[in-house]
Short mmCIF file of C-alpha atoms and ligand atoms in Angstrom, two decimals:
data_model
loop_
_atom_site.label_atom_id
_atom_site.label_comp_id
_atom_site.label_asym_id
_atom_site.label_seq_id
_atom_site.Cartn_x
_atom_site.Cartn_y
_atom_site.Cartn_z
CA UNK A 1 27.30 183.79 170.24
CA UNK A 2 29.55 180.92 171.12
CA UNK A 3 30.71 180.31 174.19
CA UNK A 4 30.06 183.75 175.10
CA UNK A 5 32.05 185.53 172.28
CA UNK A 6 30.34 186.32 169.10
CA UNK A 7 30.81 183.71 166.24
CA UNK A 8 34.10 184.49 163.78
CA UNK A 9 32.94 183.75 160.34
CA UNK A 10 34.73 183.54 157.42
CA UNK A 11 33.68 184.67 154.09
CA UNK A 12 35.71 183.98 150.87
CA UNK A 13 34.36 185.73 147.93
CA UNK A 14 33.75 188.46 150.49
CA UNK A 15 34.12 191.23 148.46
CA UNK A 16 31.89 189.80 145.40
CA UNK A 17 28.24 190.86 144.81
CA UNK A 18 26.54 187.56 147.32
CA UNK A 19 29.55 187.78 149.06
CA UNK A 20 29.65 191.55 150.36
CA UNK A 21 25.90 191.16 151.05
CA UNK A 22 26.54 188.13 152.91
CA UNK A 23 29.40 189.75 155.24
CA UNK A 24 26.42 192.78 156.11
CA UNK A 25 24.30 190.29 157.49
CA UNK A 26 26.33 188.63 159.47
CA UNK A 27 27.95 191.72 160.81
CA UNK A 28 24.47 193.08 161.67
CA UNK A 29 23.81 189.51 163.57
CA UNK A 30 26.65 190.54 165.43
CA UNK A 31 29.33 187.86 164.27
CA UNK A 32 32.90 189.23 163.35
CA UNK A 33 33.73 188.69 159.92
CA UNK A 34 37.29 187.53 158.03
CA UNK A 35 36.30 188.44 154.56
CA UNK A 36 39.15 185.94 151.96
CA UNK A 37 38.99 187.86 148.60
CA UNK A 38 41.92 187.77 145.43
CA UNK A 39 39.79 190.90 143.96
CA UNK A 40 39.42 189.05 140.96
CA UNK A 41 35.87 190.13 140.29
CA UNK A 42 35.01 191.35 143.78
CA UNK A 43 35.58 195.18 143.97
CA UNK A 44 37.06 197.28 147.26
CA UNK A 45 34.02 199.53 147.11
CA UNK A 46 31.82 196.28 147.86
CA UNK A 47 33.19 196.48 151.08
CA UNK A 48 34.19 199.78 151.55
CA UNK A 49 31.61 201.20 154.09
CA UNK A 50 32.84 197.98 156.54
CA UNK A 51 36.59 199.30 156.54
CA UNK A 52 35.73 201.19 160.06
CA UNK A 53 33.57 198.37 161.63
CA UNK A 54 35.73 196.50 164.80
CA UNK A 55 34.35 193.18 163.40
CA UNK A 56 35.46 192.95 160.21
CA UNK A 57 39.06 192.03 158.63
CA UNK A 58 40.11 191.79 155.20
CA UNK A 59 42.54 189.22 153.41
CA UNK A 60 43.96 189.94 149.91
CA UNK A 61 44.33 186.19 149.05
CA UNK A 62 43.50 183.43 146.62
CA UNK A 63 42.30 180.73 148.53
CA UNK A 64 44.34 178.55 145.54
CA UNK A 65 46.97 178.34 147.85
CA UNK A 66 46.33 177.39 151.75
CA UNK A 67 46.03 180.60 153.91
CA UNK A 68 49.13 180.07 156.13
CA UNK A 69 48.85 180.86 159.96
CA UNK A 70 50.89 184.10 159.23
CA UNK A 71 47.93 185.40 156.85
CA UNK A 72 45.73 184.89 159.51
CA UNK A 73 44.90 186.67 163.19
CA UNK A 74 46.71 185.04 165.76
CA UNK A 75 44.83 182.63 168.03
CA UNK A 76 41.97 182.67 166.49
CA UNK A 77 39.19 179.94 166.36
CA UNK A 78 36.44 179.82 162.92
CA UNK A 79 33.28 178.96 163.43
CA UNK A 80 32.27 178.68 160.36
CA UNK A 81 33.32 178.56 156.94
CA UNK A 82 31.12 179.92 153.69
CA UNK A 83 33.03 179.26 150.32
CA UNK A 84 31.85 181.56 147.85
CA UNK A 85 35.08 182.39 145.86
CA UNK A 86 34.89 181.64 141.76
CA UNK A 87 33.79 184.61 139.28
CA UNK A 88 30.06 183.58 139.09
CA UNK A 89 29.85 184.93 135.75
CA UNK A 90 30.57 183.44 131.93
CA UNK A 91 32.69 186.37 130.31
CA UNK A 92 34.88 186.18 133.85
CA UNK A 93 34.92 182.68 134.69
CA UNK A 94 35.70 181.69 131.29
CA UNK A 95 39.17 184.19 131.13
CA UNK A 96 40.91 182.29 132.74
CA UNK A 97 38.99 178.56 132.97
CA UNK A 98 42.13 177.16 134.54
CA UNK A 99 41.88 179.19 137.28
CA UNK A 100 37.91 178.67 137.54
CA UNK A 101 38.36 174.92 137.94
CA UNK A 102 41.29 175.11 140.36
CA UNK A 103 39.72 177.77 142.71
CA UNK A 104 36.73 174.92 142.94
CA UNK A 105 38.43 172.01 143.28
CA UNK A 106 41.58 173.27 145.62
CA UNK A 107 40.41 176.06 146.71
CA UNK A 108 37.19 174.52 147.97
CA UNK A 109 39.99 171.17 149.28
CA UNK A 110 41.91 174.63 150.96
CA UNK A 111 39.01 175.90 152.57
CA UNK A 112 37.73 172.65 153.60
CA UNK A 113 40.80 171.44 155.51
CA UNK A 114 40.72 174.90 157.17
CA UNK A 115 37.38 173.99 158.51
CA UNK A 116 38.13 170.52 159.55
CA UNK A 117 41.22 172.19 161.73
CA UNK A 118 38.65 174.50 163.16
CA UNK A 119 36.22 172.48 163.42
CA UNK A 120 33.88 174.79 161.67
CA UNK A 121 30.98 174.36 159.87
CA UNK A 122 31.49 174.97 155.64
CA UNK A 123 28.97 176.13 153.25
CA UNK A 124 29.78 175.65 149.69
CA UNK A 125 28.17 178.12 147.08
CA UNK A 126 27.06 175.81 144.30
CA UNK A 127 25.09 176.13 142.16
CA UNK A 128 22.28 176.19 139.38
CA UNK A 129 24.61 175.35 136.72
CA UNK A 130 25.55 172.11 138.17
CA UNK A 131 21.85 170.74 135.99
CA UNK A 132 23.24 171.90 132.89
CA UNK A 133 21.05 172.51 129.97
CA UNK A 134 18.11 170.35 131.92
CA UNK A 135 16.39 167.75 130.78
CA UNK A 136 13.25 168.22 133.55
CA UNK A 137 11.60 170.62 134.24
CA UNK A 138 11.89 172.97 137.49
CA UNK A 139 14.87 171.10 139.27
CA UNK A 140 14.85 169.64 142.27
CA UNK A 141 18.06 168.81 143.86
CA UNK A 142 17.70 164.66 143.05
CA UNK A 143 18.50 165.56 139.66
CA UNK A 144 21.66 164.72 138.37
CA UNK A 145 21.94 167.17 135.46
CA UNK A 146 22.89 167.67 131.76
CA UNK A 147 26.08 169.11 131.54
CA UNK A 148 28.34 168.94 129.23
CA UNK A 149 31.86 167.89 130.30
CA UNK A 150 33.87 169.35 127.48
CA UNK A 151 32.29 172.68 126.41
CA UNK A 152 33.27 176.27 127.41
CA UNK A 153 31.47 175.94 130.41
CA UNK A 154 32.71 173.30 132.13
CA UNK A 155 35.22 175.03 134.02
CA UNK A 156 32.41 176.30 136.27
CA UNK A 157 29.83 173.63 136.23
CA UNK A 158 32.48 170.82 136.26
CA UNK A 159 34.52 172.58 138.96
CA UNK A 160 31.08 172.83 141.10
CA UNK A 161 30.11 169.47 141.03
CA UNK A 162 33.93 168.23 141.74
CA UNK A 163 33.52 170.72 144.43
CA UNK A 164 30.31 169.27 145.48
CA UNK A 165 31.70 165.59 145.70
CA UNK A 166 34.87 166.95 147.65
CA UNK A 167 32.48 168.39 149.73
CA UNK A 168 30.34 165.15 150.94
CA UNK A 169 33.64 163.40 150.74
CA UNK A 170 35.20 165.65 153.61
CA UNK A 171 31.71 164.58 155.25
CA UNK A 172 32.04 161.07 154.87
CA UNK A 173 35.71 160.82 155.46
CA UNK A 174 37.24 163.43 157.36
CA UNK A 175 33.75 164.28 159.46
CA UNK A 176 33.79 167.69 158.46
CA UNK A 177 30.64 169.35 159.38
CA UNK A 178 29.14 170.74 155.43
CA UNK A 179 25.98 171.84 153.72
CA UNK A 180 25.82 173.02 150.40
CA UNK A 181 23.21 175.52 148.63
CA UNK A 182 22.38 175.34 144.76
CA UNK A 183 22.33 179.49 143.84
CA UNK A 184 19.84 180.14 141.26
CA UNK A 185 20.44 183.23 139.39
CA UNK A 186 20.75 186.33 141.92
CA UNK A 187 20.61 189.65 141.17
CA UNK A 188 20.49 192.96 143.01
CA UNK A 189 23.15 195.92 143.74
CA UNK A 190 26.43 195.26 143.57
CA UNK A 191 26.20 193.43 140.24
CA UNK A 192 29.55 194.49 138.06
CA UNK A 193 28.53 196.90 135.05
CA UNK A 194 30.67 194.38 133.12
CA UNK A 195 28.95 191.29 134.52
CA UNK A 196 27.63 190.28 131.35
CA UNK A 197 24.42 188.68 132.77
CA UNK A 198 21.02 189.62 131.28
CA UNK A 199 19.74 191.77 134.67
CA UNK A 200 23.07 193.78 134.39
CA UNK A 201 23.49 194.01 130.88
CA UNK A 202 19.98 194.85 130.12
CA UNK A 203 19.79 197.53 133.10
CA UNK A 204 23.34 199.25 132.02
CA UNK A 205 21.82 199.26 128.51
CA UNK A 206 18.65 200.95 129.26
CA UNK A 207 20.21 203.39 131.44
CA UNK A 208 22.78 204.45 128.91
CA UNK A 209 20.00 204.80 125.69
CA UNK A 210 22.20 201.60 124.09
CA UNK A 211 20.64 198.80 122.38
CA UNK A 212 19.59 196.22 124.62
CA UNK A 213 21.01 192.77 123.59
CA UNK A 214 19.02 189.36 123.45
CA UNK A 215 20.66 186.29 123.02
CA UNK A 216 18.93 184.20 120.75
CA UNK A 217 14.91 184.60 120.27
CA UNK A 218 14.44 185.52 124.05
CA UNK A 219 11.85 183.04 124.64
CA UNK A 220 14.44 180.98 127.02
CA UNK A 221 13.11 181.23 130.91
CA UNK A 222 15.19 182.44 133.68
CA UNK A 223 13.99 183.15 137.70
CA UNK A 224 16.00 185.50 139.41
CA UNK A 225 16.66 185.77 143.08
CA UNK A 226 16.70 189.55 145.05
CA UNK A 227 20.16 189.14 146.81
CA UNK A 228 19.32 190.03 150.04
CA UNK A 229 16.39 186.60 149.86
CA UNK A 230 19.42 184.64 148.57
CA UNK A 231 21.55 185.61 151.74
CA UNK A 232 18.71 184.92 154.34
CA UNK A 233 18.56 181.41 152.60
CA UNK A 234 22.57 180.79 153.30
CA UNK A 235 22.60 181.66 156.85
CA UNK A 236 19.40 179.59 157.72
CA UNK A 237 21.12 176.50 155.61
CA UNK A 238 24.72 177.44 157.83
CA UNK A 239 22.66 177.50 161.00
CA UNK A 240 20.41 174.69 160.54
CA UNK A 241 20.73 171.90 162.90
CA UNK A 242 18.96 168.75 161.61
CA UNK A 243 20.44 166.16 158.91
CA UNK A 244 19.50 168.33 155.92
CA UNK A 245 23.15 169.65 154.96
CA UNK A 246 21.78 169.67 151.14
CA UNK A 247 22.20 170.43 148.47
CA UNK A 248 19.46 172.87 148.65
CA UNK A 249 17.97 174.53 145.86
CA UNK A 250 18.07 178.61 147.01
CA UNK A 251 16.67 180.82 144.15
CA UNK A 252 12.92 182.22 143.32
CA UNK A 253 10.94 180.02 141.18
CA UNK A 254 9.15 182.60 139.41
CA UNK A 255 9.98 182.11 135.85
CA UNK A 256 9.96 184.78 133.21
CA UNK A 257 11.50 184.99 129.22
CA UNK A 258 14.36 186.86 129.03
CA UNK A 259 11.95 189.18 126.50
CA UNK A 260 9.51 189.84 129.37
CA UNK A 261 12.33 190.62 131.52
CA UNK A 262 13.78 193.32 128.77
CA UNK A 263 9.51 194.63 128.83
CA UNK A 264 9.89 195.26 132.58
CA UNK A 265 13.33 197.03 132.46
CA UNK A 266 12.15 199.07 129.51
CA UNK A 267 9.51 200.48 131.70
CA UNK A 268 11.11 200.88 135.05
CA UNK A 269 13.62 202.80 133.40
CA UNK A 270 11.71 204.64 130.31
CA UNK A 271 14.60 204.28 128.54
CA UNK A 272 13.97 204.54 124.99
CA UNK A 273 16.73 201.64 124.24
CA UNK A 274 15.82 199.07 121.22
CA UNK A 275 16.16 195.50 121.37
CA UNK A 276 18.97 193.78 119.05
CA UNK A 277 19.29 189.90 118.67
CA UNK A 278 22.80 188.21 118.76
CA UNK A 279 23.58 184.27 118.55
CA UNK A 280 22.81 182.57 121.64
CA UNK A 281 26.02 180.78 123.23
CA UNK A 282 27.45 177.30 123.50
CA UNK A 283 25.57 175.29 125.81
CA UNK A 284 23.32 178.25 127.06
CA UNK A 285 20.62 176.47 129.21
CA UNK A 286 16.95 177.11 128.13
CA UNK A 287 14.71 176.82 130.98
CA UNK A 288 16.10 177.45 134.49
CA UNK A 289 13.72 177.30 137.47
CA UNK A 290 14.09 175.71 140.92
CA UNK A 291 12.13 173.57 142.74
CA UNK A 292 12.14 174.93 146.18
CA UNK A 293 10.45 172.63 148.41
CA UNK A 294 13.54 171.32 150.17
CA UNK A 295 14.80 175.22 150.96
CA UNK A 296 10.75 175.79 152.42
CA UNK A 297 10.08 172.68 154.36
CA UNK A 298 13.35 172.43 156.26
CA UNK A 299 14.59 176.35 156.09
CA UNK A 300 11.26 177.42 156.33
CA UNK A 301 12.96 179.66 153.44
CA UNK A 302 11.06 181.31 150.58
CA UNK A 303 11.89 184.26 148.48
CA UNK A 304 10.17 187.51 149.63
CA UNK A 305 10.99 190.42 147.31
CA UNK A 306 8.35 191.06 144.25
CA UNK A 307 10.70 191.17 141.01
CA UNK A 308 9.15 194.50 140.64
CA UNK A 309 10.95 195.74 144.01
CA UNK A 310 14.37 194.12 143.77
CA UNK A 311 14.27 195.68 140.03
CA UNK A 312 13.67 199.06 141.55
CA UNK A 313 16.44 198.60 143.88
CA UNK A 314 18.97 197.34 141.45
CA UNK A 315 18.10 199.94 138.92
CA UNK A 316 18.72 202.97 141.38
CA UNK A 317 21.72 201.40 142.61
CA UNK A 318 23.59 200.94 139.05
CA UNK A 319 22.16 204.28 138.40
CA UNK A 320 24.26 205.74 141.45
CA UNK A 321 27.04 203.46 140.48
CA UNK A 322 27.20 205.07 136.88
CA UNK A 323 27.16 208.31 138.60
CA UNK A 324 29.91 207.56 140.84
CA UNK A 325 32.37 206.33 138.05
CA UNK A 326 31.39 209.28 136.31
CA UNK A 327 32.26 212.24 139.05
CA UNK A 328 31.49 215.88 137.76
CA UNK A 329 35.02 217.45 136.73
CA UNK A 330 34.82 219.48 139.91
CA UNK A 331 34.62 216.73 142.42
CA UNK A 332 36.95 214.79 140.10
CA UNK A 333 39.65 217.84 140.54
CA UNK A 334 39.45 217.70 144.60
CA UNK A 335 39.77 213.82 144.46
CA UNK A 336 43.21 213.79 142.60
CA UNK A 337 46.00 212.46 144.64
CA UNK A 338 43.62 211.17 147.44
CA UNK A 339 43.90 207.81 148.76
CA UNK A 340 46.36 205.41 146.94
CA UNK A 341 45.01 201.36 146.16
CA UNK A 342 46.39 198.63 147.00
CA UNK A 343 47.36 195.88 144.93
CA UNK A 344 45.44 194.64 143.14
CA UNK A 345 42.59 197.34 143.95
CA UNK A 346 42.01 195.92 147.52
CA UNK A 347 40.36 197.78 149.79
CA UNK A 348 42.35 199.19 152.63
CA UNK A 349 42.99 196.81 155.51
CA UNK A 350 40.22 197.68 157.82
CA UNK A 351 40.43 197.51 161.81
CA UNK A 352 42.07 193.90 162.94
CA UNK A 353 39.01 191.41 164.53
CA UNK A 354 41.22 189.64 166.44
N1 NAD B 1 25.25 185.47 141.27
C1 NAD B 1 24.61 184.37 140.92
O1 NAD B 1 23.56 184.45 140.26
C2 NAD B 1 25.12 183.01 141.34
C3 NAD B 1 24.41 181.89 140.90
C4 NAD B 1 24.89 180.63 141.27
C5 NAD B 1 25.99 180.51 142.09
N2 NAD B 1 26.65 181.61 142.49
C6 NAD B 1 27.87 181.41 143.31
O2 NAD B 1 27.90 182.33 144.38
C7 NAD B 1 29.25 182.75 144.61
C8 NAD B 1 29.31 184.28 144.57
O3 NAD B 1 28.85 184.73 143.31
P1 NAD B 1 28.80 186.29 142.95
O4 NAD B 1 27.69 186.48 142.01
O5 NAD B 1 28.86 187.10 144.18
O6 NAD B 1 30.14 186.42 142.11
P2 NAD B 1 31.32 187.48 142.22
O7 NAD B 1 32.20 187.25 141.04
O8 NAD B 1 30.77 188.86 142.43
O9 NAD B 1 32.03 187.04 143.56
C9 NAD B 1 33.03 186.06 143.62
C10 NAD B 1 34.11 186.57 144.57
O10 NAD B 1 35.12 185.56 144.70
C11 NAD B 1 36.40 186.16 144.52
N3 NAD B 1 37.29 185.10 144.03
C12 NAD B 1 37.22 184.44 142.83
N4 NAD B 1 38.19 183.51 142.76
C13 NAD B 1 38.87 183.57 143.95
C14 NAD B 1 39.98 182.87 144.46
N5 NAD B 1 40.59 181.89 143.76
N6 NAD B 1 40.44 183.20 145.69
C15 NAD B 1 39.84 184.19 146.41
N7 NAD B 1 38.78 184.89 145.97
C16 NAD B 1 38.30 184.58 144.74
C17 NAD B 1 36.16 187.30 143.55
O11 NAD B 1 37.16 188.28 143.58
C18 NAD B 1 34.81 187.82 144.03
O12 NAD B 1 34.96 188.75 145.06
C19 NAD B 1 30.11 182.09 143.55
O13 NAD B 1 30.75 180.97 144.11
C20 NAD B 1 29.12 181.65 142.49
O14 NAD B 1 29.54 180.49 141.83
C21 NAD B 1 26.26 182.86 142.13
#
């Protein structure tokens, strides 16, 4: 609550995987939520299930351009601001790496002189990739990185740590009240089929009987994050009051190959799926693990969900997924003709918050 009314929060990225998560939690605090999505990744039925809930609004828009006072409810004040808009993942941030590096850099400028007008407080969603292919081992958030500036994944990386700088810029120079959190990899439902991360990929695989596929020899480390840990560490980081404002590192340091990850899915799922090798990509980092003690000392924040249980979770939920994009003909037959999109795929406007 502020000032007796509950707190307006705006989410862009709303309708992605952290994103949609992100808008439940706040909802169930009891904020109202103005979810800022272009649907470029995110999908309608992310958000689908808040389409009747009084607190929660929708705007088809890329935050590219400046949301204009028309886009948004009328007399309305944010209170904060959480920026996580940019296709987190290679195969869709790399599409269109133009677009990647401008939704970072203006869009995050956009969202940021939004804030400063409403004097709310901003979150940007940085992240892991801003160390590059890193040269110590886990990272804490005084290192400066290894990335390279000129490869196919600089789009993202580059257009984080611009965003970063804009970010403590607006701090310095416009007093803009920021933090920033360094996402680690996340999983959990919601993950695109398509995603083309090793949780997703290797989970559709296994489901469907296909070969799974390992990029190089598998012995590269990853830690991985249950979502709904990941979003209790970005609301204590928005909420927190003291002169941490990061960047803090937000992601589970418990680091596994990618081949013991492939063992566990293989077993959750009994899937009888074998393992092919393919050529691991350009600039593909080799270890990744965070250093957490910022996010635990100041958040008191640590990761709760066993890998184990999040797995469980993510593997039932893709396993509904597949059966919901897959309806039997009957149920397809009824559906015809019902319910028309909207452009772009976005998810009916849902009851105004204003
Ligand atoms: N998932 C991870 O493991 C991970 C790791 C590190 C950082 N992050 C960061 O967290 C944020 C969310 O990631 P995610 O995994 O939910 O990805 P996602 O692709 O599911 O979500 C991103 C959302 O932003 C929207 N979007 C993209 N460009 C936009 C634009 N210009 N204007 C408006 N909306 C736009 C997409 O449609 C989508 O709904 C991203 O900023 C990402 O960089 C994620």
């Amino acid at each position: 609550m502020r000032n007796g009314r509950a707190r307006l929060v705006l989410v862009a990225g709303g309708a992605g995987f952290i994103g949609s998560h992100l808008c439940d939690a706040l909802l169930a605090q009891g904020a109202r939520v103005l979810c800022v999505d272009n649907f470029q990744t995110g999908r309608p039925e992310n958000i689908a299930h808040l389409e009747r809930e009084p607190g929660f609004d929708v705007i088809d828009a890329d935050i590219i351009e400046p949301l204009g006072a028309e886009q948004l409810p009328p007399r309305i004040q944010l209170d904060a601001i959480y920026n996580l808009a940019c296709a987190a993942s290679p195969p869709h941030y790399q599409a269109d790496p133009e677009h990647t590096m401008l939704t970072n850099v203006v869009g995050t400028r956009n969202l940021l002189a939004l804030a400063k007008a409403h004097k709310a407080c901003f979150l940007l969603a940085s992240t892991s990739e801003v160390y590059g292919d890193p040269d110590v081992h886990p990272q804490k958030e005084s290192y400066c990185g290894n990335v390279n500036p000129t490869g196919p994944r600089a789009c993202y990386d580059e257009g984080k740590r611009a965003a970063e700088a804009l970010t403590f810029d607006y701090r310095r120079m416009a007093r803009a009240d920021v933090r920033v959190a360094r996402i680690f990899n996340t999983y959990g439902p919601r993950m695109r089929p398509d995603d083309g991360r090793v949780v997703s990929n290797f989970i559709t695989q296994a489901l469907a009987g296909r070969d799974i596929t390992v990029y190089g020899n598998g012995e590269q480390t990853r830690s991985f994050c249950y979502v709904e840990d990941l979003v209790d560490g970005l609301m204590r980081l928005m909420v927190h009051e003291g002169d941490e404002i990061g960047p803090v590192n937000l992601g589970n340091p418990t680091e596994l190959t990618v081949n013991e990850l492939v063992t566990r899915i293989l077993a959750l799922t009994g899937s009888p799926s074998r393992v092919v090798t393919r050529p691991l990509p350009i600039d593909d980092p080799r270890r990744r693990r965070p250093d957490i003690t910022v996010a635990t000392q100041v958040l008191g924040w640590r990761p709760r969900v066993s890998l184990e249980e999040g797995l469980k979770a993510t593997i039932a939920w893709f396993a509904e997924d597949e059966r919901r994009a897959k309806p039997p003909a009957s149920r397809r037959a009824q559906s015809a003709g019902r319910g028309k999109a909207r452009p772009n795929g976005a998810a009916a406007a849902p009851a105004s918050i204003s």
